[in-house]
Short mmCIF file of N, CA and C in Angstrom, two decimals:
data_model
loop_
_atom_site.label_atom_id
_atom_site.label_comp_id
_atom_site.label_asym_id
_atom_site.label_seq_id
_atom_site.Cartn_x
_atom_site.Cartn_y
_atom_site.Cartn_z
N UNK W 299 97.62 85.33 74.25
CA UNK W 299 96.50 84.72 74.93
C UNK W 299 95.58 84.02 73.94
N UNK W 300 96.00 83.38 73.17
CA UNK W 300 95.27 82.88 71.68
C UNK W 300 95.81 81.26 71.71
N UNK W 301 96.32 80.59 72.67
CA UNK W 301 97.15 79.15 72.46
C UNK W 301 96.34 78.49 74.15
N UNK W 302 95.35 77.15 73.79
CA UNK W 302 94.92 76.90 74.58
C UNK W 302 96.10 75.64 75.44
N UNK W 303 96.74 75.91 76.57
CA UNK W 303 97.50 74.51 76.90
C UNK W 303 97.19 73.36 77.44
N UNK W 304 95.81 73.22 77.86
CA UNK W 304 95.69 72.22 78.30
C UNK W 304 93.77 72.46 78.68
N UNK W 305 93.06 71.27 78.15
CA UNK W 305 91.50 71.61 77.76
C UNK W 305 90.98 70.30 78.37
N UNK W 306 90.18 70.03 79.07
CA UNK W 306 89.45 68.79 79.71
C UNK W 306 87.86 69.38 79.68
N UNK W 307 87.16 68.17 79.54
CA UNK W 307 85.81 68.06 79.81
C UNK W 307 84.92 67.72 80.70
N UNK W 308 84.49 68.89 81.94
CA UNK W 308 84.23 68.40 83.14
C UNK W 308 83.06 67.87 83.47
N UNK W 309 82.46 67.44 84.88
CA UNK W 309 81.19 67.42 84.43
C UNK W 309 80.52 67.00 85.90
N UNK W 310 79.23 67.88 86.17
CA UNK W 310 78.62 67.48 87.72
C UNK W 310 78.88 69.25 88.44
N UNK W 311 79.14 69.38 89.42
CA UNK W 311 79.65 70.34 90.34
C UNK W 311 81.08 70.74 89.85
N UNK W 312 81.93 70.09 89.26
CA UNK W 312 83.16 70.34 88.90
C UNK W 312 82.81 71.53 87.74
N UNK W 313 81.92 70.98 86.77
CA UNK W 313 81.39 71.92 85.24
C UNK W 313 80.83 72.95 85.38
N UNK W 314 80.07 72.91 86.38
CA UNK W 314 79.16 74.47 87.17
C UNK W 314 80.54 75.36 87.43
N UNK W 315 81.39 74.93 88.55
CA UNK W 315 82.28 75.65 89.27
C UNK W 315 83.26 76.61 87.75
N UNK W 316 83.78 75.37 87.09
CA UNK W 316 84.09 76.21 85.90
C UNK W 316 83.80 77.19 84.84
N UNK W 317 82.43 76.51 85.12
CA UNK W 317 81.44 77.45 84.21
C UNK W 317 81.46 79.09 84.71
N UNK W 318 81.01 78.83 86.14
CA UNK W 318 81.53 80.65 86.85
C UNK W 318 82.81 81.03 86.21
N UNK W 319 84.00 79.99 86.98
CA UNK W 319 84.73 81.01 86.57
C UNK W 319 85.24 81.68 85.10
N UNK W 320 84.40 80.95 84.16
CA UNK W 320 84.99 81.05 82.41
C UNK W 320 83.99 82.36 82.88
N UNK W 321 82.54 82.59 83.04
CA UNK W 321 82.00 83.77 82.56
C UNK W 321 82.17 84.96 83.52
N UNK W 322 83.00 84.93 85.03
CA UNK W 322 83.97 85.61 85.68
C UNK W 322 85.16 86.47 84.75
N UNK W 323 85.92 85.30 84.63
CA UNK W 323 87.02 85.87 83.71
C UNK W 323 86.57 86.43 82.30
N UNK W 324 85.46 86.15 81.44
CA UNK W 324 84.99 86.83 80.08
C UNK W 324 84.40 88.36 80.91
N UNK W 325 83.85 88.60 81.49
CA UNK W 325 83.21 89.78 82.20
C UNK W 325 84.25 90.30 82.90
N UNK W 326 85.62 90.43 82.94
CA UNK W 326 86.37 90.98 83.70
C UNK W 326 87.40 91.46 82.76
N UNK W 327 87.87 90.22 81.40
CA UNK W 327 87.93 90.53 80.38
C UNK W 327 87.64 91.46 79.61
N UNK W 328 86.19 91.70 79.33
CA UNK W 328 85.54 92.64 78.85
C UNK W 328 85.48 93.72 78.97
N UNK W 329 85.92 94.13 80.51
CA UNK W 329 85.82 95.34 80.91
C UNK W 329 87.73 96.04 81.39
N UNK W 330 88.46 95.67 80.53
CA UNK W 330 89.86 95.75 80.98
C UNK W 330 90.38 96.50 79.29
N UNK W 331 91.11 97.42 79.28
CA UNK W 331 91.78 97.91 77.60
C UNK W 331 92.87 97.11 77.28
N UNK W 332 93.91 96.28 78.43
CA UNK W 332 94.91 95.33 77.94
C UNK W 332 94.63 93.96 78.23
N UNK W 333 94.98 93.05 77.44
CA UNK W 333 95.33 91.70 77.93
C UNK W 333 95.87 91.50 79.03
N UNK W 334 95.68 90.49 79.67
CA UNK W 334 96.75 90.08 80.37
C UNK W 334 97.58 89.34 79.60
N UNK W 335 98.55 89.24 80.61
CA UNK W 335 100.10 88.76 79.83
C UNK W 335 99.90 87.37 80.65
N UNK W 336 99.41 86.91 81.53
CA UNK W 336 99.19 85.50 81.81
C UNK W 336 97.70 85.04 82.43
N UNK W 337 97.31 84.32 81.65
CA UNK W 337 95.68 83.36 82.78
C UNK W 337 96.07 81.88 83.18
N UNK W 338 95.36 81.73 83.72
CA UNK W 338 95.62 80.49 85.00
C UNK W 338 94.08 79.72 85.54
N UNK W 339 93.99 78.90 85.18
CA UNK W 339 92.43 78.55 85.35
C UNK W 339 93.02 77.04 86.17
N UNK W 340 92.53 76.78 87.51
CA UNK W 340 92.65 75.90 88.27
C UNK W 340 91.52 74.90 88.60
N UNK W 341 90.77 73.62 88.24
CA UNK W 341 90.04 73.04 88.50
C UNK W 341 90.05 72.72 90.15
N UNK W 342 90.87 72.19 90.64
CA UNK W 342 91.00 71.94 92.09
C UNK W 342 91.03 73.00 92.90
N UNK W 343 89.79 73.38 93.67
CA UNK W 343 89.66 74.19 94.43
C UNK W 343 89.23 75.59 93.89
N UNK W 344 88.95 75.47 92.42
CA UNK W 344 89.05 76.55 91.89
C UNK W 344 89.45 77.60 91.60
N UNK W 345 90.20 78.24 91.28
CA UNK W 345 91.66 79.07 91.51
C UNK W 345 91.53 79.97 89.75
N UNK W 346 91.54 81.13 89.75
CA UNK W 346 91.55 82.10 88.68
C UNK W 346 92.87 82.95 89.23
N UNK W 347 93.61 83.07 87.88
CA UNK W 347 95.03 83.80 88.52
C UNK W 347 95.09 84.38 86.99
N UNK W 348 95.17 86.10 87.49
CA UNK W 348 94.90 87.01 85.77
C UNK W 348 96.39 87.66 86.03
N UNK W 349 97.28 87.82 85.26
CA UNK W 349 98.82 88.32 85.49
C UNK W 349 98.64 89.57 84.40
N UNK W 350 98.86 91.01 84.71
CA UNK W 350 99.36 92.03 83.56
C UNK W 350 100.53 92.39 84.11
N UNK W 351 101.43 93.26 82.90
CA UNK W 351 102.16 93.82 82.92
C UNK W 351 102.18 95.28 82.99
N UNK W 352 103.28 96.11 83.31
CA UNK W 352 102.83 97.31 82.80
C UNK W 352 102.20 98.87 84.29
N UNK W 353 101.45 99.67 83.46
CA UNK W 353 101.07 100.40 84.74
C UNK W 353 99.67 99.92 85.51
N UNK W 354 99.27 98.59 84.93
CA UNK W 354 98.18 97.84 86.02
C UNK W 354 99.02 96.98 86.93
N UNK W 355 100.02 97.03 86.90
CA UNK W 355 100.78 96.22 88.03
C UNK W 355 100.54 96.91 89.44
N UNK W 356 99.62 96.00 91.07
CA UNK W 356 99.57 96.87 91.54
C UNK W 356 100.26 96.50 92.89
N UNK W 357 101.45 96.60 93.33
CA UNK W 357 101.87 96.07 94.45
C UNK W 357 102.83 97.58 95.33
N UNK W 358 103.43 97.11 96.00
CA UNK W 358 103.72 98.04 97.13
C UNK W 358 105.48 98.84 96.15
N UNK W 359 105.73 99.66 97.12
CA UNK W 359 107.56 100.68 96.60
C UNK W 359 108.08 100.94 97.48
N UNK W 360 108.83 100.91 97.61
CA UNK W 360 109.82 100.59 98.78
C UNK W 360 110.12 101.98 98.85
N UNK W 361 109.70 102.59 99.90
CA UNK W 361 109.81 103.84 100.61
C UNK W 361 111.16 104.45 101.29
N UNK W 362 112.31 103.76 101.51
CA UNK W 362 113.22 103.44 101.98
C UNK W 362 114.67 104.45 101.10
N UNK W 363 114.76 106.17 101.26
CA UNK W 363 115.36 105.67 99.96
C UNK W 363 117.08 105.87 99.86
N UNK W 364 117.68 105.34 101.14
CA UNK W 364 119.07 104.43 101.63
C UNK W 364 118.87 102.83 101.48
N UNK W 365 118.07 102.61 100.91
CA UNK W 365 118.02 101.17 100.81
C UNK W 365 118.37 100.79 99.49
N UNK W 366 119.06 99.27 98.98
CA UNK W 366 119.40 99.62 97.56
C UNK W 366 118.00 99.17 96.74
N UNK W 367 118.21 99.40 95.51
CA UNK W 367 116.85 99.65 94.99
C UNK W 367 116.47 98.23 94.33
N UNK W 368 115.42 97.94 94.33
CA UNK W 368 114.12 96.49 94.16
C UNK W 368 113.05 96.87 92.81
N UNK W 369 113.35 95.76 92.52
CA UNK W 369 111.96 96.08 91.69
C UNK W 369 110.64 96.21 92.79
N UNK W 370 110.43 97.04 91.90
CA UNK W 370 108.82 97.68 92.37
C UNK W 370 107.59 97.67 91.40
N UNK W 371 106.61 97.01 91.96
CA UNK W 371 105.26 97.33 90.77
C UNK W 371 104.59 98.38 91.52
N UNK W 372 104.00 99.27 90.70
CA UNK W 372 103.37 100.72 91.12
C UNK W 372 101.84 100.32 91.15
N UNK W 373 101.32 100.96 91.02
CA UNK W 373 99.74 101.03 91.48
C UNK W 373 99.63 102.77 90.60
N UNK W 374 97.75 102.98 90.68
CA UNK W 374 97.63 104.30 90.36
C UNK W 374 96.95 105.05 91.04
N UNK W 375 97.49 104.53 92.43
CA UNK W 375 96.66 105.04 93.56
C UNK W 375 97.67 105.69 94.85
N UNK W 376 97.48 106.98 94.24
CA UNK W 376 98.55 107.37 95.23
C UNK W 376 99.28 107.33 97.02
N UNK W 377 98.01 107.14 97.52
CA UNK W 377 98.41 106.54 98.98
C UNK W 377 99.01 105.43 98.91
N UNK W 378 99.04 104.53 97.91
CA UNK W 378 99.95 103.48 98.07
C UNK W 378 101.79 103.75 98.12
N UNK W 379 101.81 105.02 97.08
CA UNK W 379 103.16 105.24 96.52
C UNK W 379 103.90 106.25 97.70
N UNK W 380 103.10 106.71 98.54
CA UNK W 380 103.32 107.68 99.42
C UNK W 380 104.17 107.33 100.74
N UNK W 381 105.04 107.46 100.83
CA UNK W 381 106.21 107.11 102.10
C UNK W 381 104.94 107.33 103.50
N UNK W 382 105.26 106.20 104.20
CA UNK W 382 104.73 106.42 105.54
C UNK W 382 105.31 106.96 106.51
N UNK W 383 105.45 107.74 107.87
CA UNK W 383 105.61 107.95 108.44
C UNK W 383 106.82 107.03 109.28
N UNK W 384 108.41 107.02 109.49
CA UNK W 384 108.71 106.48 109.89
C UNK W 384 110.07 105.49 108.67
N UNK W 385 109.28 105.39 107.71
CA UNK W 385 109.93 105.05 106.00
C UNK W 385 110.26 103.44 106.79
N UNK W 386 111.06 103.33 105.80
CA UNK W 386 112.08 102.32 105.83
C UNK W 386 110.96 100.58 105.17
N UNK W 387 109.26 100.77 105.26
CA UNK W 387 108.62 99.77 105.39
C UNK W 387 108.33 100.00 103.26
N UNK W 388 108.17 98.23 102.91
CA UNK W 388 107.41 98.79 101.54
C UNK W 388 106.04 97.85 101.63
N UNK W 389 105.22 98.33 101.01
CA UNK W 389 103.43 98.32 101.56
C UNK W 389 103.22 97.02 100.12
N UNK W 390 102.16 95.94 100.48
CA UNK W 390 101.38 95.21 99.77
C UNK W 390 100.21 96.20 99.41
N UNK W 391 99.46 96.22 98.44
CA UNK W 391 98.40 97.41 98.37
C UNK W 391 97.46 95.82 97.55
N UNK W 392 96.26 96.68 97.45
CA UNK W 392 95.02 95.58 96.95
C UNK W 392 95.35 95.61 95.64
N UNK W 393 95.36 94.58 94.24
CA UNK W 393 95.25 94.25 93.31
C UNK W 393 94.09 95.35 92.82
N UNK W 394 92.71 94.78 93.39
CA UNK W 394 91.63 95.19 92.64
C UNK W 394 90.57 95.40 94.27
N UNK W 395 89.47 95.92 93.89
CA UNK W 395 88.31 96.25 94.28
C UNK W 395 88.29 94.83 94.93
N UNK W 396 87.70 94.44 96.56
CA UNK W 396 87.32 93.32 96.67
C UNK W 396 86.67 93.03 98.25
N UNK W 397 86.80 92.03 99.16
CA UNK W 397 86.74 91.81 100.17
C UNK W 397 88.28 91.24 100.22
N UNK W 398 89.11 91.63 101.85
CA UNK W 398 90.18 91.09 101.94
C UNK W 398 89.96 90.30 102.89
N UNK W 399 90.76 89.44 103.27
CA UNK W 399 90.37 87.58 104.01
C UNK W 399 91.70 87.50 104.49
N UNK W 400 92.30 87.07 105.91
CA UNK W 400 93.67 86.91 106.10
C UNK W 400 93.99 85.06 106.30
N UNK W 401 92.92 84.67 106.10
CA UNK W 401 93.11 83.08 106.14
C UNK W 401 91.79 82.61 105.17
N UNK W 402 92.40 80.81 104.72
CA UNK W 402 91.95 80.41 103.70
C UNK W 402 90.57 80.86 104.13
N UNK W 403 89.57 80.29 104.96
CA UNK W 403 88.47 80.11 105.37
C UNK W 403 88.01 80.77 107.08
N UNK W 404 86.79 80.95 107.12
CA UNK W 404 86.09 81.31 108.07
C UNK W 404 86.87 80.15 109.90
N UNK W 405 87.43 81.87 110.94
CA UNK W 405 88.12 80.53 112.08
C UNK W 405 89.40 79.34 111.44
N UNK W 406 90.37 80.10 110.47
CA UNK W 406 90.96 79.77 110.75
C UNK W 406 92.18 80.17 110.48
N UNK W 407 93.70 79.38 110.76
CA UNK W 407 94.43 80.22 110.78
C UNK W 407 94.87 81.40 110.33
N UNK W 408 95.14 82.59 110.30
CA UNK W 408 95.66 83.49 108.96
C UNK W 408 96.77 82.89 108.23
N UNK W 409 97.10 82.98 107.39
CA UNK W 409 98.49 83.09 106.24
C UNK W 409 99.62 83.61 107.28
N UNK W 410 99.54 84.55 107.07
CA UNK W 410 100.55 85.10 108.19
C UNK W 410 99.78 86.16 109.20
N UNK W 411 100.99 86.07 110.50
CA UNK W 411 101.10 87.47 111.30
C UNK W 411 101.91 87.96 111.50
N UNK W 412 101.54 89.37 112.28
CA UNK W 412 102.49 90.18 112.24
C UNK W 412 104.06 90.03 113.09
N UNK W 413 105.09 90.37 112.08
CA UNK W 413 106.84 89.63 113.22
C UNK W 413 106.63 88.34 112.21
N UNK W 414 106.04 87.93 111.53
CA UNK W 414 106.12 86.72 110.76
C UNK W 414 106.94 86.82 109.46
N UNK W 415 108.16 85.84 109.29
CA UNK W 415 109.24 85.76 108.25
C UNK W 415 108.26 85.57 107.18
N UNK W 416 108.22 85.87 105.50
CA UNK W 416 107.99 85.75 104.60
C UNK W 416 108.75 85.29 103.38
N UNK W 417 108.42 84.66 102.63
CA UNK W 417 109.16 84.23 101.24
C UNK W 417 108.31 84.74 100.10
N UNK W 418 109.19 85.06 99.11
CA UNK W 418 108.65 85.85 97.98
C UNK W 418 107.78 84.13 97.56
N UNK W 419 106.57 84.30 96.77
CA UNK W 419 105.86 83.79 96.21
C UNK W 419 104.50 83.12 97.47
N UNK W 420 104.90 83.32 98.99
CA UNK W 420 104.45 82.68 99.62
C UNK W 420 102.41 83.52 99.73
N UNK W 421 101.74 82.79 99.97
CA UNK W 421 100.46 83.81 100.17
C UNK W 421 100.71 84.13 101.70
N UNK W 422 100.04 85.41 101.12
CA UNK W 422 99.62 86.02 102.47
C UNK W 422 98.55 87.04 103.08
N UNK W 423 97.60 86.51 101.82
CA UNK W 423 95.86 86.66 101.92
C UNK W 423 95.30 86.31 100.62
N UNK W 424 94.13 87.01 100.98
CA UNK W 424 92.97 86.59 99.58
C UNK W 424 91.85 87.67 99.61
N UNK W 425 92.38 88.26 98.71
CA UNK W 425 91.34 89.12 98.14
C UNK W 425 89.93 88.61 97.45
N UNK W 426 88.91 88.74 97.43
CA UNK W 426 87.37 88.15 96.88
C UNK W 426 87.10 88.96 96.02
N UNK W 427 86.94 89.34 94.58
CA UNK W 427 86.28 89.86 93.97
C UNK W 427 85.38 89.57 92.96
N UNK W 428 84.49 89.28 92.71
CA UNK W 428 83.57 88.95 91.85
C UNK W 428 82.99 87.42 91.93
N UNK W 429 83.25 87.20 92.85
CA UNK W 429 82.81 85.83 93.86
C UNK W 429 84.27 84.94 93.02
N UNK W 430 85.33 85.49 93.08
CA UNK W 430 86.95 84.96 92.66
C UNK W 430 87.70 85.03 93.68
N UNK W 431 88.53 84.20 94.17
CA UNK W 431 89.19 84.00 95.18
C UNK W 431 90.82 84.81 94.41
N UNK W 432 91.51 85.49 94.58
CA UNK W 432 92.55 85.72 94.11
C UNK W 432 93.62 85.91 95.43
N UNK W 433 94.08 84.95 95.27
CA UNK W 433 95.54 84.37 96.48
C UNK W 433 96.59 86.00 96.26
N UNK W 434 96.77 86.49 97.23
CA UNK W 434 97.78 87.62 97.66
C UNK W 434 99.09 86.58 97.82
N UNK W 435 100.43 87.11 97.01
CA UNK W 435 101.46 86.34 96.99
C UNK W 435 102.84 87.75 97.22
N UNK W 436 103.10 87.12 98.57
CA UNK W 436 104.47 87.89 98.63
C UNK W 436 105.62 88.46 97.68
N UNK W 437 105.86 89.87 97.41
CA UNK W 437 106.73 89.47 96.38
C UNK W 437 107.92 89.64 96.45
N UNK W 438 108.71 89.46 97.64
CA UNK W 438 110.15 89.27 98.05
C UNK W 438 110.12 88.93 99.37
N UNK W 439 111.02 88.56 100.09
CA UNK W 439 111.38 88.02 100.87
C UNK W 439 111.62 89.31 102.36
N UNK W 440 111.00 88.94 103.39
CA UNK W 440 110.90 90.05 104.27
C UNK W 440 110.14 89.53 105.81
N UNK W 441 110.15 90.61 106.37
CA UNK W 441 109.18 90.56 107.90
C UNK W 441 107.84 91.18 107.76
N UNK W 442 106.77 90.50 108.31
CA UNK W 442 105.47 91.21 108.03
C UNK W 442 105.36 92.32 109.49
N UNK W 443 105.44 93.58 108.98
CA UNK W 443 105.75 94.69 109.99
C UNK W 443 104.17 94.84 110.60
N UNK W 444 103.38 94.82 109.80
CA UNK W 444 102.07 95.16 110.49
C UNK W 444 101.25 94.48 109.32
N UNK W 445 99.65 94.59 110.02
CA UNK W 445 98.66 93.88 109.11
C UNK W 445 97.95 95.39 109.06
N UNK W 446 97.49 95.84 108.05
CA UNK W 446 96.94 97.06 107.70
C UNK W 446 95.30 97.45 108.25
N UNK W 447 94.94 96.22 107.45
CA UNK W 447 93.38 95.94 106.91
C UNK W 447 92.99 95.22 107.83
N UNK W 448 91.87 95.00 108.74
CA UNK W 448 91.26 93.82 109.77
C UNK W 448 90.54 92.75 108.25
N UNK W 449 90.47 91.50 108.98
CA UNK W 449 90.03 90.30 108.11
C UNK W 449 88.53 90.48 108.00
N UNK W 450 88.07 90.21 106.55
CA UNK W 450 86.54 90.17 106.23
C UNK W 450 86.02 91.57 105.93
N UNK W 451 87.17 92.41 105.46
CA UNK W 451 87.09 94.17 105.10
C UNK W 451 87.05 94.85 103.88
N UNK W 452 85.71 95.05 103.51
CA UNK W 452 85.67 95.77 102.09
C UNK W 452 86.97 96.71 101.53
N UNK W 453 88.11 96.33 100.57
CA UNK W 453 89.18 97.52 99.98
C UNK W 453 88.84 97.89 98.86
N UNK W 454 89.30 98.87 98.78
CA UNK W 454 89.84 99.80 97.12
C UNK W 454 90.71 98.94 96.70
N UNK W 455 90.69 99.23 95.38
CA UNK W 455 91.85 99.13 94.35
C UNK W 455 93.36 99.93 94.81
N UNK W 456 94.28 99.20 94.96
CA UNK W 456 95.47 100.04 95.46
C UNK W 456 95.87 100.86 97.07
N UNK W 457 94.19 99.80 97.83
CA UNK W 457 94.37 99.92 99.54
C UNK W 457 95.48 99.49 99.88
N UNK W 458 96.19 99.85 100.89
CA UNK W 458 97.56 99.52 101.57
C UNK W 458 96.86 98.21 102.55
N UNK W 459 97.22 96.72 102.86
CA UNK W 459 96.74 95.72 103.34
C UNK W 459 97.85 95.38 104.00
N UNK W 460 99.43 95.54 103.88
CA UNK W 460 99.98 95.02 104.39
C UNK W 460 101.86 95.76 104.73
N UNK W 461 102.28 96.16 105.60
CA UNK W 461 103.31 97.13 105.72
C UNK W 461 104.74 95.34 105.86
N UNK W 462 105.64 95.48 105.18
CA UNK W 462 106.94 94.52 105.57
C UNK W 462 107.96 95.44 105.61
N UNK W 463 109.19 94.74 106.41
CA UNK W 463 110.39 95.47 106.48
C UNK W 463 111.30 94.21 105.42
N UNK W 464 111.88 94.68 103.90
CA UNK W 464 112.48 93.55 102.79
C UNK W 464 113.96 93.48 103.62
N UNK W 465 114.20 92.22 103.80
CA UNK W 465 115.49 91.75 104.02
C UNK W 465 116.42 92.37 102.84
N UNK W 466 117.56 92.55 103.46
CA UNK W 466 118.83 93.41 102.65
C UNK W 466 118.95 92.40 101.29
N UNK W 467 119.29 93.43 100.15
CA UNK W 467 119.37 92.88 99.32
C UNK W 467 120.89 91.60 99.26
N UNK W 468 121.22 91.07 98.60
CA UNK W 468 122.65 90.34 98.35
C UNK W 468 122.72 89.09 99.06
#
């Protein structure tokens, strides 16, 4: 995280907007013991995207366990890791501390609903934390079994937000 790739000089409402998010990301920075392994700073629309590796990885585990096995990112929050009632589903859980949002903006569509096909990388919310928009991105390919969380709902770190059933592997 020491190699800058690409540096412009903004300026008006564009320079403000950046300006948050540089002292967003230094204050979030600050308060973390690892690097991240990727940053992402988006001028258009403004967009902060922080990537770690490791045991801060916090996404859902496939509960399933006749199913063949997937990568899984863990969380350190145990209701996430905990088989639900019924199995067979693996859970989206919250990144971080935030407000969760099921569409871009206020009235309007969600990302997805529930019975709705998914593609790994596709969004399918937005978590708010620290006045940061951070895009929720599918991470395999599946059916959205249920929506967990109602839209505009204070979560935990490692809240369950979203139950899918993953299409067979092969």
């Amino acid at each position: 995280m020491t190699e800058i790739i690409e540096s412009y000089v903004a300026v008006g409402p564009l320079a403000e907007a950046l300006d948050d998010v540089r002292r967003s990301a230094q204050q979030l920075l600050a308060e973390v013991t690892t690097p991240p392994k990727a940053l992402r700073i988006r001028a258009g629309d403004v967009c902060l995207e922080l990537e770690w590796t490791g045991p801060t990885d916090v996404y859902g585990v496939q509960d399933s366990s006749d199913a063949a096995p997937r990568p899984a990112r863990r969380t350190a929050d145990p209701a996430c890791d905990s088989p639900p009632a019924g199995g067979g589903h693996v859970h989206f859980c919250s990144p971080t501390v935030g407000t969760f949002y099921r569409s871009p903006q206020p009235g309007a569509v969600p990302f997805v609903a529930e019975g709705d096909q998914v593609r790994r990388g596709q969004q399918i919310g937005i978590v708010e934390a620290m006045k940061l928009m951070i895009p929720l991105e599918a991470e395999f390919d599946g059916q959205l079994a249920r929506v967990l969380v109602e839209d505009n709902t204070p979560v935990e770190f490692g809240a369950r937000l979203f139950a899918f059933v993953p299409e067979p592997a092969g």
